[in-house]
XYZ file of C-alpha atoms in Angstrom:
787
model
C -39.116 -11.180 14.233
C -37.182 -11.438 10.974
C -34.558 -14.182 11.180
C -30.972 -13.024 10.753
C -29.624 -13.460 7.266
C -26.947 -16.199 7.270
C -23.433 -14.999 6.684
C -22.340 -15.272 3.054
C -19.565 -17.741 2.324
C -15.958 -16.722 2.708
C -14.428 -15.909 -0.680
C -12.302 -18.550 -2.330
C -10.733 -16.017 -4.721
C -11.456 -12.350 -5.471
C -10.935 -10.196 -8.553
C -10.096 -6.512 -8.047
C -11.808 -4.026 -10.362
C -10.743 -0.371 -10.477
C -14.045 1.454 -10.858
C -14.009 4.932 -12.365
C -16.262 7.007 -14.625
C -14.684 5.288 -17.638
C -15.357 1.849 -16.048
C -18.634 2.097 -14.080
C -20.858 -0.573 -12.539
C -22.380 -1.376 -15.933
C -18.956 -2.166 -17.393
C -18.223 -4.392 -14.409
C -21.550 -6.155 -14.920
C -20.695 -6.766 -18.558
C -17.491 -8.504 -17.447
C -19.263 -10.757 -14.932
C -19.810 -13.771 -17.219
C -16.128 -13.830 -18.110
C -14.994 -13.359 -14.505
C -17.336 -16.098 -13.311
C -15.907 -18.453 -15.922
C -12.416 -17.609 -14.702
C -13.169 -19.245 -11.352
C -13.186 -16.405 -8.817
C -15.930 -16.331 -6.179
C -16.195 -12.570 -5.572
C -15.594 -9.280 -7.326
C -13.454 -6.890 -5.269
C -14.614 -3.341 -5.981
C -12.617 -0.168 -5.406
C -14.547 2.414 -3.297
C -18.191 2.742 -4.343
C -19.373 5.735 -2.269
C -19.762 9.264 -3.624
C -16.361 10.803 -4.430
C -14.990 13.983 -5.942
C -16.362 14.276 -9.491
C -14.007 12.751 -12.020
C -11.969 10.851 -9.427
C -10.223 7.874 -11.005
C -9.717 6.034 -7.703
C -12.616 6.864 -5.373
C -10.623 7.232 -2.156
C -11.611 10.914 -1.966
C -15.077 10.245 -0.541
C -17.442 13.223 -0.137
C -20.653 11.504 0.973
C -20.844 8.209 2.859
C -24.607 8.102 2.458
C -24.714 7.759 -1.322
C -23.386 5.306 -3.854
C -21.380 7.159 -6.470
C -23.562 8.543 -9.233
C -20.743 8.645 -11.806
C -20.490 4.863 -11.475
C -24.233 4.339 -11.921
C -25.534 5.156 -8.458
C -27.110 2.748 -6.022
C -29.312 1.157 -8.671
C -26.215 0.507 -10.766
C -24.517 -1.192 -7.827
C -27.615 -3.250 -7.075
C -27.850 -4.277 -10.715
C -24.205 -5.343 -10.653
C -24.884 -7.353 -7.508
C -27.869 -9.073 -9.120
C -25.868 -9.909 -12.233
C -22.985 -11.199 -10.116
C -25.303 -13.447 -8.092
C -26.917 -14.834 -11.228
C -23.422 -16.061 -12.115
C -22.567 -17.305 -8.630
C -20.413 -14.342 -7.606
C -20.491 -12.082 -4.551
C -19.196 -8.544 -4.022
C -16.490 -7.236 -1.707
C -16.096 -3.451 -1.450
C -13.228 -1.192 -0.460
C -14.208 0.962 2.542
C -12.372 4.205 3.418
C -12.919 5.071 7.118
C -9.843 7.246 7.690
C -10.457 10.300 5.529
C -12.719 12.293 3.248
C -12.024 14.758 0.474
C -11.133 18.298 1.545
C -13.539 19.587 -1.113
C -16.164 21.772 0.585
C -18.308 22.357 -2.473
C -18.783 18.576 -2.811
C -18.481 17.566 0.865
C -21.644 18.821 2.615
C -20.454 17.888 6.096
C -17.264 19.893 5.632
C -19.221 22.789 4.097
C -21.289 23.040 7.274
C -18.172 23.001 9.448
C -16.667 25.864 7.463
C -19.918 27.806 7.788
C -20.643 27.185 11.468
C -17.237 26.386 12.928
C -16.753 24.182 15.992
C -20.415 24.541 16.984
C -21.506 22.708 13.816
C -22.972 19.249 14.478
C -20.509 18.020 11.864
C -17.462 19.472 13.620
C -16.976 16.237 15.549
C -16.573 14.407 12.216
C -13.195 15.895 11.414
C -9.886 15.777 13.249
C -9.279 19.526 13.583
C -7.111 21.339 16.117
C -9.320 24.376 16.734
C -6.925 25.746 19.346
C -4.277 26.329 16.684
C -4.264 29.050 14.016
C -6.410 31.382 16.112
C -9.422 29.104 15.945
C -9.531 29.056 12.149
C -9.245 25.967 9.968
C -6.327 26.435 7.605
C -7.225 25.832 3.940
C -4.043 25.556 1.818
C -5.629 26.348 -1.531
C -4.099 29.623 -2.729
C -1.548 29.625 -5.524
C 0.645 32.161 -3.708
C 0.723 34.405 -0.610
C -2.595 36.072 0.097
C -1.357 39.463 -1.051
C -0.731 38.105 -4.553
C -4.039 36.244 -4.740
C -6.561 38.465 -3.001
C -7.836 39.895 -6.260
C -8.814 36.372 -7.318
C -11.035 35.986 -4.233
C -14.592 37.180 -4.737
C -17.799 37.155 -2.752
C -20.821 35.690 -4.518
C -23.800 36.083 -2.223
C -23.098 33.813 0.756
C -20.172 32.092 -0.945
C -16.480 32.949 -1.202
C -14.984 31.824 -4.511
C -11.402 31.264 -5.639
C -11.178 29.834 -9.144
C -13.035 26.489 -8.892
C -13.031 26.516 -5.076
C -16.127 27.597 -3.164
C -16.454 28.222 0.583
C -19.490 29.200 2.664
C -19.494 32.542 4.496
C -20.132 32.773 8.194
C -23.579 34.171 8.843
C -23.632 37.945 8.973
C -20.228 38.484 7.354
C -21.357 38.867 3.730
C -21.103 42.652 3.614
C -17.698 43.080 5.232
C -14.702 44.380 3.274
C -12.708 41.452 1.934
C -9.757 41.570 4.408
C -12.137 41.811 7.391
C -14.413 39.191 5.850
C -11.520 36.717 5.642
C -10.592 37.344 9.276
C -14.204 36.757 10.344
C -14.484 33.229 8.904
C -14.035 29.915 10.679
C -11.415 29.115 8.075
C -8.471 30.870 6.480
C -7.513 30.375 2.827
C -3.703 30.403 2.617
C -0.863 29.713 0.218
C -0.669 25.972 -0.323
C 2.954 25.896 0.800
C 1.919 26.735 4.369
C 0.399 23.262 4.696
C 3.853 21.848 5.359
C 4.236 23.599 8.720
C 0.957 25.303 9.640
C -1.824 22.823 8.896
C -4.188 22.194 11.803
C -6.194 19.202 10.617
C -5.140 15.581 10.356
C -4.817 14.386 6.788
C -3.994 11.219 4.894
C -0.193 11.051 4.989
C 0.881 14.415 3.548
C -2.073 14.820 1.191
C -3.807 18.019 2.250
C -6.749 17.285 -0.083
C -7.817 14.434 2.260
C -8.977 15.365 5.780
C -8.972 12.864 8.659
C -12.301 11.541 9.972
C -12.921 10.692 13.650
C -14.654 7.332 13.313
C -13.742 6.606 16.926
C -16.769 8.784 17.793
C -19.847 6.468 17.830
C -22.069 9.060 16.127
C -19.504 9.609 13.386
C -19.106 5.855 12.884
C -22.862 5.435 12.553
C -23.245 8.343 10.125
C -20.322 7.306 7.904
C -21.132 3.578 7.853
C -24.939 3.452 7.666
C -25.147 3.059 3.899
C -22.409 0.423 3.708
C -23.969 -1.547 6.571
C -27.362 -1.411 4.868
C -25.857 -2.758 1.648
C -24.304 -5.595 3.633
C -27.541 -6.388 5.480
C -29.508 -6.428 2.230
C -27.043 -8.773 0.555
C -25.816 -6.293 -2.028
C -22.312 -6.575 -0.575
C -20.740 -9.594 1.120
C -17.471 -8.385 2.585
C -15.102 -5.468 3.069
C -11.546 -4.350 2.476
C -10.606 -1.673 5.028
C -8.340 1.038 3.666
C -5.516 2.328 5.904
C -6.731 1.427 9.416
C -3.341 2.550 10.762
C -4.467 6.152 10.344
C -7.241 5.738 12.909
C -6.970 6.735 16.550
C -7.954 3.251 17.693
C -7.770 0.623 14.925
C -8.619 -2.269 17.253
C -11.667 -0.469 18.669
C -12.846 0.473 15.195
C -12.523 -3.086 13.921
C -14.446 -4.446 16.934
C -17.251 -1.968 16.309
C -17.279 -2.816 12.614
C -17.276 -6.547 13.318
C -20.298 -6.196 15.595
C -22.090 -3.947 13.105
C -21.543 -6.291 10.136
C -22.326 -9.451 12.050
C -18.863 -10.790 11.374
C -18.657 -10.424 7.591
C -15.403 -11.383 5.887
C -13.145 -8.356 6.301
C -9.486 -7.800 5.494
C -7.390 -4.791 6.434
C -4.769 -2.926 4.444
C -2.069 -3.511 7.021
C 1.598 -3.365 6.021
C 3.490 -5.776 8.261
C 7.196 -5.175 8.725
C 9.541 -8.136 8.404
C 8.828 -10.306 11.448
C 5.799 -8.285 12.586
C 2.527 -10.119 13.300
C -1.030 -8.932 12.805
C -2.605 -8.322 16.258
C -4.264 -11.602 17.164
C -7.226 -9.899 18.830
C -8.340 -8.051 15.702
C -11.709 -9.491 14.581
C -10.760 -9.696 10.906
C -9.910 -12.429 8.423
C -6.416 -11.012 7.954
C -4.558 -8.505 5.821
C -4.949 -7.546 2.182
C -1.819 -9.592 1.509
C 1.347 -7.518 1.151
C 3.062 -9.933 3.551
C 2.302 -12.737 1.100
C 3.677 -10.636 -1.761
C 7.012 -10.240 0.019
C 7.366 -13.967 0.624
C 6.407 -14.943 -2.921
C 8.784 -12.402 -4.448
C 11.541 -13.320 -2.044
C 11.571 -17.023 -2.799
C 12.430 -16.262 -6.457
C 15.264 -13.921 -5.440
C 18.813 -15.240 -5.153
C 20.297 -13.894 -1.921
C 23.915 -14.169 -2.954
C 23.213 -12.595 -6.327
C 21.289 -9.789 -4.668
C 24.377 -9.152 -2.580
C 26.500 -8.925 -5.721
C 24.007 -6.506 -7.274
C 24.230 -4.384 -4.153
C 28.005 -4.256 -4.421
C 27.784 -3.207 -8.061
C 25.119 -0.645 -7.210
C 27.315 0.911 -4.547
C 30.217 1.215 -6.944
C 28.006 2.510 -9.748
C 25.631 4.837 -7.916
C 26.369 5.255 -4.222
C 28.718 8.239 -4.536
C 25.797 10.190 -6.009
C 22.912 8.641 -4.102
C 21.786 8.818 -0.519
C 25.359 8.883 0.754
C 26.314 5.229 0.985
C 23.730 2.761 -0.288
C 22.851 1.282 3.123
C 19.189 0.376 3.525
C 18.752 1.084 7.254
C 20.632 4.368 7.005
C 18.591 5.377 3.954
C 15.344 4.768 5.849
C 16.565 6.726 8.876
C 17.640 9.722 6.781
C 14.363 9.606 4.879
C 12.446 9.629 8.162
C 14.304 12.722 9.368
C 13.635 14.417 6.038
C 9.911 13.590 6.091
C 9.416 14.777 9.671
C 11.180 18.015 8.893
C 9.316 18.603 5.654
C 6.175 16.758 4.543
C 4.994 15.928 8.086
C 6.304 18.997 9.887
C 2.747 20.110 10.687
C 1.939 16.691 12.156
C 5.046 16.807 14.334
C 4.057 20.293 15.505
C 0.588 19.127 16.489
C 2.069 16.170 18.333
C 4.429 18.575 20.109
C 1.511 20.823 21.120
C -0.275 17.799 22.571
C 2.802 16.712 24.531
C 3.387 20.250 25.803
C -0.189 20.531 27.012
C -0.058 17.156 28.754
C 3.201 18.027 30.490
C 2.001 21.480 31.537
C -1.271 20.119 32.945
C 0.293 17.173 34.769
C 0.478 17.221 38.572
C 3.686 15.180 38.321
C 6.766 17.422 38.692
C 8.751 15.008 36.498
C 6.826 16.283 33.478
C 7.120 19.989 34.195
C 9.513 22.509 32.665
C 9.792 20.739 29.322
C 10.417 23.194 26.525
C 8.416 22.588 23.326
C 11.617 22.353 21.282
C 12.924 19.619 23.614
C 9.677 17.668 23.439
C 9.674 18.053 19.657
C 13.226 16.712 19.492
C 12.366 13.783 21.756
C 9.291 12.900 19.713
C 11.272 13.120 16.482
C 14.068 10.899 17.753
C 11.657 8.239 19.013
C 9.538 8.307 15.860
C 12.436 7.836 13.445
C 13.544 4.745 15.367
C 10.278 2.839 15.011
C 10.735 -0.083 12.616
C 7.022 -0.829 12.208
C 4.148 1.352 11.117
C 2.765 1.932 14.616
C 2.186 0.407 18.045
C -1.324 -0.738 18.966
C -0.999 -1.386 22.685
C 1.114 -0.577 25.715
C 2.936 -3.877 25.192
C 3.729 -2.900 21.589
C 5.035 0.467 22.716
C 7.223 -1.099 25.392
C 8.675 -3.555 22.871
C 9.412 -0.766 20.392
C 10.569 2.071 22.654
C 13.153 0.133 24.631
C 15.797 1.646 26.863
C 18.303 1.132 24.048
C 16.118 3.201 21.726
C 15.756 5.879 24.379
C 19.517 5.954 24.923
C 20.070 6.590 21.214
C 17.417 9.299 21.215
C 19.092 11.125 24.126
C 22.224 11.572 22.023
C 20.398 14.208 19.981
C 20.699 16.609 22.939
C 23.915 18.541 23.535
C 22.980 19.299 27.148
C 22.437 16.041 29.052
C 19.836 17.591 31.335
C 17.686 18.487 28.320
C 17.643 14.857 27.228
C 15.229 14.171 30.060
C 12.536 15.147 27.563
C 13.052 11.729 25.972
C 12.229 9.998 29.256
C 9.235 12.271 29.843
C 7.771 11.480 26.423
C 8.601 7.792 26.635
C 7.046 7.456 30.071
C 3.860 9.134 28.842
C 3.695 6.792 25.864
C 4.254 3.784 28.119
C 1.466 4.894 30.471
C 3.756 5.432 33.447
C 2.066 8.700 34.382
C -1.413 7.273 34.583
C -4.383 7.422 32.288
C -6.584 10.309 31.297
C -7.657 12.040 28.105
C -4.350 13.902 27.691
C -1.979 10.914 27.753
C -4.481 8.849 25.733
C -4.599 11.507 23.018
C -0.799 11.714 22.962
C -0.490 7.952 22.524
C -3.081 7.893 19.728
C -1.522 10.824 17.858
C 1.959 9.400 18.267
C 0.774 6.148 16.675
C -1.071 7.950 13.869
C 1.964 10.098 13.124
C 4.189 7.016 13.211
C 2.111 5.276 10.540
C 2.182 8.310 8.254
C 5.921 8.671 8.796
C 6.653 5.034 7.999
C 4.589 5.174 4.824
C 6.153 8.405 3.609
C 9.721 7.591 4.673
C 9.811 3.995 3.426
C 7.237 3.535 0.646
C 7.425 7.045 -0.788
C 11.055 7.996 -0.211
C 13.515 5.222 0.690
C 12.139 2.871 -1.973
C 13.178 5.509 -4.520
C 16.589 6.232 -2.980
C 17.843 2.688 -2.446
C 17.415 0.768 -5.697
C 19.961 -2.024 -6.157
C 17.039 -4.357 -6.918
C 13.830 -2.601 -7.925
C 11.670 -5.696 -7.410
C 12.470 -5.586 -3.688
C 11.358 -1.952 -3.384
C 7.702 -2.952 -3.166
C 4.997 -2.208 -0.624
C 5.538 -4.560 2.298
C 8.991 -5.505 1.035
C 12.360 -5.388 2.734
C 14.982 -4.123 0.264
C 17.654 -4.630 2.902
C 17.014 -8.393 2.895
C 15.235 -9.233 -0.358
C 15.668 -13.004 -0.453
C 13.428 -15.600 1.224
C 14.535 -19.213 1.602
C 12.145 -22.110 0.912
C 12.197 -22.881 4.637
C 11.144 -19.329 5.464
C 8.421 -19.443 2.827
C 7.037 -22.696 4.222
C 7.159 -21.406 7.793
C 5.168 -18.366 6.724
C 2.547 -20.486 4.954
C 2.185 -22.847 7.910
C 1.622 -19.859 10.184
C -0.950 -18.309 7.839
C -2.903 -21.546 7.500
C -2.921 -21.949 11.274
C -3.667 -18.367 12.341
C -5.261 -16.524 9.401
C -6.498 -19.100 6.857
C -8.938 -16.653 5.218
C -6.496 -13.749 4.940
C -6.080 -11.988 1.642
C -3.038 -12.593 -0.552
C -1.823 -10.428 -3.430
C 1.063 -10.114 -5.841
C -0.196 -7.056 -7.762
C -2.384 -4.204 -6.494
C -3.464 -0.700 -7.445
C -0.742 0.572 -5.082
C 2.077 -1.686 -6.283
C 5.204 0.077 -7.539
C 5.568 -2.562 -10.248
C 3.303 -5.427 -11.260
C 4.217 -8.990 -10.357
C 5.305 -9.808 -13.913
C 7.727 -6.868 -13.950
C 9.147 -7.867 -10.581
C 9.445 -11.491 -11.673
C 11.667 -10.399 -14.564
C 13.810 -8.176 -12.327
C 14.384 -11.014 -9.873
C 16.231 -12.928 -12.599
C 18.970 -10.284 -12.390
C 19.915 -11.683 -8.980
C 20.848 -14.889 -10.794
C 23.147 -13.145 -13.285
C 24.578 -10.018 -11.628
C 27.757 -10.190 -13.759
C 25.800 -10.156 -16.998
C 23.783 -7.196 -15.766
C 26.939 -5.340 -14.768
C 28.476 -5.954 -18.193
C 25.384 -4.690 -20.019
C 25.161 -1.666 -17.746
C 28.795 -0.826 -18.383
C 28.195 -1.053 -22.115
C 25.079 1.148 -22.232
C 26.509 3.778 -19.877
C 30.057 3.846 -21.244
C 30.009 7.428 -22.435
C 28.246 8.838 -19.398
C 26.735 11.543 -21.562
C 23.272 12.806 -20.711
C 23.034 10.875 -17.429
C 21.459 13.182 -14.799
C 22.769 11.032 -11.933
C 23.938 7.468 -11.525
C 21.188 6.348 -9.148
C 18.524 7.413 -11.612
C 20.381 5.708 -14.462
C 20.567 2.405 -12.558
C 16.835 2.560 -11.787
C 15.969 3.535 -15.356
C 17.861 0.636 -16.943
C 16.261 -1.833 -14.515
C 12.854 -0.331 -15.260
C 13.098 -0.973 -18.990
C 14.485 -4.453 -18.354
C 11.527 -5.328 -16.142
C 8.919 -3.694 -18.347
C 10.236 -4.790 -21.706
C 9.330 -2.889 -24.891
C 6.853 -0.142 -24.025
C 5.799 3.358 -25.005
C 8.492 5.811 -23.873
C 5.935 8.051 -22.172
C 5.106 5.283 -19.695
C 8.750 4.944 -18.677
C 9.256 8.694 -18.651
C 6.246 9.252 -16.392
C 7.354 6.547 -13.942
C 10.933 7.857 -13.780
C 9.815 11.433 -13.207
C 7.708 10.188 -10.326
C 10.735 8.232 -9.118
C 12.998 11.284 -8.869
C 10.305 13.443 -7.270
C 9.583 10.835 -4.621
C 13.283 10.350 -3.938
C 13.561 14.069 -3.301
C 17.320 14.198 -3.863
C 17.434 16.607 -6.803
C 13.794 17.550 -7.317
C 10.499 16.904 -5.542
C 6.765 17.347 -5.890
C 6.801 20.668 -4.055
C 10.271 21.978 -5.010
C 10.640 20.999 -8.624
C 13.846 21.575 -10.555
C 12.767 21.898 -14.208
C 16.310 21.634 -15.664
C 16.942 18.383 -13.808
C 13.557 16.947 -14.744
C 14.115 17.887 -18.378
C 17.467 16.101 -18.238
C 15.749 13.006 -16.811
C 13.165 12.976 -19.614
C 15.847 13.493 -22.268
C 17.987 10.710 -20.800
C 15.056 8.272 -20.740
C 14.236 8.981 -24.378
C 17.826 8.813 -25.623
C 19.059 5.987 -23.393
C 16.711 3.347 -21.932
C 14.006 4.056 -24.527
C 16.489 4.815 -27.309
C 19.072 2.821 -29.234
C 21.149 1.810 -26.146
C 18.009 0.330 -24.622
C 18.034 -2.326 -27.321
C 21.006 -3.916 -25.579
C 18.938 -4.279 -22.408
C 16.037 -5.629 -24.449
C 18.391 -8.187 -25.979
C 19.447 -9.349 -22.513
C 15.817 -9.712 -21.524
C 15.137 -11.824 -24.620
C 18.076 -14.066 -23.767
C 16.724 -14.527 -20.238
C 13.101 -15.056 -21.288
C 12.921 -18.768 -20.301
C 13.937 -17.874 -16.754
C 11.609 -14.878 -16.613
C 8.826 -17.231 -17.708
C 9.650 -19.576 -14.838
C 9.377 -16.728 -12.347
C 6.150 -15.329 -13.832
C 4.413 -18.702 -13.815
C 5.850 -19.669 -10.444
C 4.709 -16.427 -8.848
C 1.198 -16.860 -10.225
C 0.901 -20.482 -9.113
C 2.197 -19.890 -5.592
C -0.198 -16.980 -5.183
C -3.192 -19.013 -6.341
C -2.527 -22.107 -4.224
C -0.812 -20.945 -1.016
C -2.876 -20.426 2.170
C -5.252 -17.485 2.094
C -7.719 -15.979 -0.356
C -5.950 -14.848 -3.551
C -6.942 -11.448 -4.917
C -6.287 -11.042 -8.641
C -5.763 -7.505 -9.820
C -7.598 -6.621 -13.018
C -5.869 -8.031 -16.081
C -3.265 -10.039 -14.186
C -4.736 -13.390 -15.141
C -2.751 -12.877 -18.340
C 0.583 -11.186 -18.879
C 0.427 -7.809 -17.141
C 3.384 -5.450 -17.103
C 2.752 -2.183 -15.301
C 4.688 0.449 -13.391
C 3.675 2.686 -10.476
C 0.339 4.488 -10.566
C -1.191 5.879 -12.627
C 0.327 3.366 -15.058
C -1.083 0.412 -13.117
C -4.574 1.915 -12.929
C -5.161 2.250 -16.627
C -8.163 0.474 -18.101
C -7.615 -3.107 -19.208
C -9.710 -5.159 -21.643
C -11.796 -7.908 -20.050
C -11.258 -10.552 -21.069
C -7.633 -9.976 -22.027
C -7.216 -10.510 -25.776
C -4.440 -13.079 -25.329
C -4.124 -14.413 -21.765
C -1.555 -16.941 -22.972
C 0.162 -19.530 -20.824
C -0.316 -17.542 -17.634
C -4.019 -17.209 -18.388
C -4.360 -20.971 -18.807
C -2.537 -21.511 -15.502
C -4.777 -18.993 -13.721
C -7.943 -20.583 -15.048
C -6.752 -24.096 -14.131
C -5.700 -23.121 -10.601
C -8.903 -21.190 -9.892
C -10.908 -24.057 -11.319
C -9.157 -26.458 -8.968
C -9.857 -24.166 -5.989
C -13.532 -24.033 -6.953
C -13.699 -27.802 -7.471
C -11.791 -28.626 -4.273
C -12.748 -25.858 -1.820
C -12.043 -28.104 1.159
C -8.412 -28.404 0.057
C -7.808 -24.656 0.328
C -10.182 -23.287 2.992
C -9.911 -22.657 6.710
C -9.970 -26.369 7.568
C -7.341 -27.260 4.976
C -3.776 -28.297 5.724
C -0.445 -27.161 4.325
C 2.449 -29.595 4.143
C 5.881 -28.624 2.778
C 7.397 -31.163 0.399
C 11.175 -31.502 0.157
C 12.859 -32.518 -3.047
C 15.876 -34.821 -2.924
C 18.964 -34.716 -5.073
C 21.579 -32.330 -6.433
C 19.102 -29.604 -7.449
C 16.674 -29.984 -4.550
C 16.923 -26.315 -3.602
C 15.484 -25.314 -6.981
C 12.169 -27.077 -6.368
C 9.622 -25.452 -4.041
C 6.652 -27.694 -3.370
C 3.795 -28.184 -0.952
C 0.630 -30.259 -0.589
C -2.807 -28.933 0.360
C -4.947 -31.323 2.394
C -3.493 -34.373 0.633
C -5.513 -33.490 -2.462
C -3.320 -31.094 -4.448
C 0.400 -30.491 -4.876
C 2.011 -27.282 -6.056
C 5.568 -27.502 -7.419
C 7.509 -24.611 -8.940
C 11.014 -24.079 -10.223
C 12.977 -21.384 -8.421
C 16.258 -19.796 -9.515
C 15.904 -21.506 -12.886
C 18.895 -19.751 -14.461
C 21.189 -21.011 -11.704
C 19.619 -24.437 -12.241
C 20.403 -24.395 -15.954
C 23.973 -23.229 -15.338
C 24.533 -26.076 -12.869
C 23.447 -28.732 -15.347
C 19.711 -29.057 -14.769
C 17.692 -31.390 -12.573
C 19.873 -34.508 -13.035
C 18.373 -37.138 -10.722
C 16.572 -34.732 -8.408
C 13.251 -36.215 -7.261
C 10.175 -34.913 -5.498
C 8.586 -37.516 -3.183
C 4.844 -37.096 -3.673
C 2.256 -37.885 -0.984
C 0.517 -41.281 -1.278
C -1.746 -41.742 -4.277
C -1.775 -41.167 -8.003
C -1.447 -37.632 -9.314
C -1.976 -35.817 -12.590
C -0.960 -32.316 -13.630
C -4.060 -30.175 -14.219
C -1.928 -27.729 -16.223
C -0.834 -30.440 -18.644
C -3.150 -33.464 -18.345
C -1.706 -36.759 -19.420
C 0.822 -38.808 -17.475
C 0.244 -39.821 -13.901
C 2.829 -39.494 -11.136
C 3.298 -41.314 -7.857
C 5.946 -41.740 -5.215
C 9.389 -40.176 -5.730
C 9.016 -38.410 -9.083
C 11.876 -37.189 -11.213
C 11.829 -33.385 -11.353
C 12.869 -33.554 -15.002
C 9.660 -35.494 -15.743
C 7.484 -33.298 -13.549
C 8.731 -30.109 -15.201
C 9.151 -31.505 -18.709
C 6.587 -29.189 -20.307
C 6.540 -26.289 -17.878
C 8.621 -24.899 -15.013
C 5.580 -25.325 -12.744
C 3.184 -28.169 -11.965
C -0.189 -28.291 -10.225
C -1.080 -31.854 -9.328
C -4.472 -33.213 -8.333
C -4.960 -36.578 -6.691
C -6.985 -38.876 -8.930
C -7.425 -42.048 -6.842
C -9.968 -40.924 -4.249
C -10.301 -38.093 -1.792
C -7.114 -38.788 0.133
C -6.446 -37.772 3.744
C -7.713 -34.506 5.174
């Protein structure tokens, strides 16, 4: 019997690489010597399985059994793994269990389903409602109604073609006239706009090009995970990042199955935790990918009172033309209603069909005589009131769908008797009508729909409608309460070290709206809201060419955060901004005159001569931006958890929303600068002192003493290292500096690894500690110290 391979070590730090045809495995291998010298322990690879040809992200998987040929295939991945191991590095890969590409000509499993229908052995792979749409799978691929496109459809042997789309024909239908041939298929090509209301397959959010996969089925799990599990068993891969587990029918069950199949490899999940929400303790994972850490790091450099002043200015400047008021909670609620009525209308309809069927089939009279419209209304009203992505258990559901929530939901009904639909739905979701496949399916689909709704309503809509402080409108953030106190930051870190010491932490990702360095600059505006208001008044004095005030506010903040940049980058990000906001234009209902006005305004204003005034303000605030940039980097690299560095962020990295943040970066960066030196020093310390940062380490907050104590955030790790950063440095300078503020250090003698030289001990003057830099990373130099 072959002995089990020992588990690889838990990462100490990972480095995220965005693989694509222009940056394949060979390019990653070429960067390995540099990345190893940087001090990370593992490379974090974007998805490596076969994807749609040309895909720049890899989340549109078409074959789970093959490593992507455009990246170099399996041999290329194995060669990268060998090179990484020669330099002491492991590999962590991004795994996509929730969906595959809706691309039949590349996706063999889907091709067979279209050819054979529900009797195909692959039909169980995909989350399709065969009872809807007359038993045909809706394919929203046509550029217009069928009558205007039918001449573009042609039969080629046993294949139906439409431009670059290809679909298999059902056996025996090849010779039928085209209209009859279309009716005879297991699928129905339709105008793409019908996806909004008529779609009958689960998808990723509102992206019809990605079809949901049923990994809750053991056979589907085995088929879609065999290659990845083999790569783990053979030591090619060491760990996993799980993409969007909230989309699955049973995330906890999936993660248990995965844990057993991998033998307990280090695994983190892309889970967005709402403010105050906790990761389910029973999940057999190391933790999240780290958006909760991002929110706390950003928040501690944000001045709460100044953010409140910015909000007041924003309301006066933009609220009359924005989402009717400039209130965060109200903006989220209105966005949720809009998304359920538009982008996710098909998902709400499927959920309604499920609820109707469960009620009609129930022996309990309390569930009978519920009209579909009433059930739809009840589901909508309960969904929009969820303040987290989804419930995972009956206890979660009970805590979320309280009687107070139900009472609010009932107000949507004009006839009180009709409001009983709310109680019927709520009771089913709470399990009060027993178990069974019907109620279980309703609960799973409710949770799946909830996660899609939260993502679309918050991340993809509200973040673009409520913009008093753009740095707070980040994945995992809470724009309604952007500031985090040092006490709250420490409490979070203590909890992470206790409960999830090997969780991932991030400050920049491929999904971030703005990179950490851009957000660090924007946070300085909370320390000088009056100066920002004065500059904004000056650059917008004429009001000419401004499409709307909300867009103008966001545009000026964008160029402040980004600094000098090519106008096309700003223009592209702002066009995405207004389409996501959906107030005057959108992705599916574009208004060309408005979009042209946005582009013209960006070129003439923020990226034109008036923008120089904003650039001048940024230059004047550069010392305080530097403090935030360095402080953010140092906290990320030394706080509890496993830091994940996004490609290029070891040096200065200013990027906006994708695709801007997914562009290729040179490795190594040509001039990593001061931030690069900090990154290398901190990672080197983690590698040299792994016991100070791992799962057995400790985290101890350190409190400064003196008039500027609140401006120093500090903590010790295992009595061996001390991190100290300056927060709200502009406010500090305006109040006269550190004066006699001191930071009492733990016992021992300490030296700053960022600026070797003097030693420190006992109560140390902050002015001395931060003489050369707004941050300090101390290492104990008189022995190991206490554990």
